[in-house]
Amino acid sequence: MGNSTNKKEKPASSGVPRNYENKKNVLKYSEKRIVQNFTLFWLDEAIDISSTDCQYTLGELRKVVNSVTICTEAQVCQNFIEKVRDEQIFVIVSGTLGHKIVPLVHQYVRLDSIYIFCGEPLKHKEWAQKWPKIKLIESQIERICEALVKEAAQCEQDLTPTSVFPSSNYGNQELNQISRSFMYSQLLKEILLEMNYGEQSIKVLAEFCRESFSKNEEQLRFIGEFEQDYRKYTPIWWYTREGFTYQMLNRSLRTNEIDIIGAMGFFLKDIHHQIKDEYLKRINRKALFIVYRGQGLMNDEFNNMRSNIGGLFSFNSFLSTSVDRNVAMIFAKKRANQPNKIPILFELQVDPTLTTTPFASLNSLSYYQHKEEEILFSMHTIFRIMAVKDGNEGIWEVTLKSVNDSDQQAIELIETTRRNIGETSAVERLGRLMDSIGQCNKAEAFYDLLIETLSKNDEKLLACVYSQLGYIKFKQDKLSEAKSLYDQALLIQKKLGSSAELDLANTYKLLGHWYASDKDSSNALACHERALAIQENNPDSKHHDLASTYENIGLVCYQQNDFTLALSRYEKAYKIYQNTLPENHSRLSSVYKDIGLCQISLGKREDGLENLHKALKIQETLVPVDDLSMVSVCVAIGKAYLEMQDHSPAYKYFEQASHIEEKYPDSNPLKLALIYHNMSTISNELGRYDEAMKCARLAFDLTRKPDISNHPDAILFKNNYEKLRQQQS
């Protein structure tokens, strides 16, 4: 792994058989799911999948690359390659088809390397020299696989997930965009480190891995050993062994595959704590030291880093480095002639007195006994970019320096994002973040997994997970499932008493939203008032939480058409936010929107529209124009203009909302369908009958699924579509 170059004999495998008893499908597996950072396409028109030679070749390839796609036609292979977005691609191709396909695919950024597999290597040497991604022309698959092992290791090195943050003078919108992936993985880390895992966590991961590597005998043996012997060896020993553990963890952290990260949570936590324990043993080490890392960076990643000297650079996974500059340089030089990648030698200046990010020497901890010293840092090590210069032999040298834990830019980066998400538990923050980026399905998978793998003794956290999974189900319009989960959370939190009092208040708030959606305003109001009573009498309650409860009560009053009382509650929330938050905070945007809608309902249309546009203005400074959080404000403004019979601007804002919603396929279909319905109504009023029919059809099609087709809104959309169709017939 990392910058190591030495191997040793592996212990005999245990070959633990697969056990299907009491299997729980908590992870969504599919044959097409890729669990490594690379995928392989084997193109040869003479492939006979039933032949012994073919099966042997496949077996050899899968020892290195788990995902192997066989193609017998060049165009089909090219089509597959074009669709790859997250993985590095290896191509093995016959000499005849190689001559045809290489010119067509060589420029693809994701294509890492090509191997010509043929009976007469010399015959293809001349034309192959023109294409630098062709690494080998060989008649023996074993030699190709040897080359693939080295290339796969280099790809792992190159694809360590990172984030770059400008040095200064960035706006809230830019900060929101660049910090989202960092904050996403930071929240996951916090949750996973908070959790207590049961022994079943190992079995859940092992079973998923068996399905993922079902055709890879070598990995299956490794998985069996891992399941049976995990406690016999250290977490770092397993991580550095470079099997599925290392590959899956790095990929899932890079691609934010939340369900796999959750399944590996116990492993991530164990690695972190072992690094921390080793770090604490050497806490008196005060001298600044330098470590190195060699790898390739994609052109866009390099340019982003180069243009932000003085900014922050975060490694969002475990970070492997070497104290030996020459060892790191070997890895950098391997990318010297690689198209689409820039060879980088990182020089990391680490001052142990400035940072609490733990690190450990792997000399006696690694699966491989290194001759050179390797240093492993825990997740989310943040450095400042000091210099980027063109060094010798075409290798770019990047100097990074560890930042002080009180570094104002690092604090601002984390705290600004935290404020926008909320200062609640990590479990709740993750749900809010996933909802805000339209990833409710991933959050659902993660929370399902937490319920399966959490220690049943950790009731407080378990109740919080029930509550947040209920919230996600609610956002997905799975209302009966949401209610059941809220009830389970309430039972536990009431039993726990004062230790879970504020969690109980939060569940009451979520349950209040559920009742409001069910048009049961009496129970909705009762839930929010219970939450308010707890918060007002608890000294640990935060002002922001109190204000949000006032907002919730205002919403119920608004739904009861008590606009005066609703406005008074919204104004209470506004005063708290005004005194405790910056003027462009997302919560102020929300309350401006609520106040504006109330004012319009009270006949104060100009004041109402003014506040709605204030809400929109704040959102435009915080997030990109196509961010999902823009939808509610655009819809509110559209509704306001619609109530005023001002159809043109109403249509404009509904259309803007629809364009955003369309980019988030995991969001609630009823939400987008309602926007289309409003657009249909407006178009019909303006005499644009074809447009009205088109929007009505879109709303109807979105809600034809059996699980929502009987929803009152779905019936409304169906009736509107049929009515317009009859009018046009």
Short mmCIF file of C-alpha atoms in Angstrom, two decimals, residues 293-294 332 342-348 386-400:
data_model
loop_
_atom_site.label_atom_id
_atom_site.label_comp_id
_atom_site.label_asym_id
_atom_site.label_seq_id
_atom_site.Cartn_x
_atom_site.Cartn_y
_atom_site.Cartn_z
CA ARG A 293 4.32 10.91 -1.13
CA GLY A 294 4.56 10.22 -4.86
CA ALA A 332 5.94 9.88 -8.92
CA ILE A 342 0.58 15.01 -13.67
CA PRO A 343 3.39 13.32 -11.70
CA ILE A 344 3.55 14.80 -8.20
CA LEU A 345 6.04 14.55 -5.36
CA PHE A 346 4.41 15.82 -2.17
CA GLU A 347 6.71 17.11 0.55
CA LEU A 348 4.68 17.18 3.77
CA MET A 386 3.02 26.38 0.47
CA ALA A 387 4.52 25.93 -3.00
CA VAL A 388 4.02 24.18 -6.33
CA LYS A 389 7.06 24.07 -8.60
CA ASP A 390 8.25 22.20 -11.68
CA GLY A 391 11.12 20.04 -10.44
CA ASN A 392 13.58 17.71 -12.10
CA GLU A 393 12.66 15.11 -14.73
CA GLY A 394 9.18 16.59 -15.24
CA ILE A 395 8.07 15.84 -11.68
CA TRP A 396 6.07 18.60 -9.99
CA GLU A 397 7.06 19.17 -6.38
CA VAL A 398 4.32 20.31 -3.98
CA THR A 399 5.17 21.54 -0.50
CA LEU A 400 2.43 21.12 2.11
#
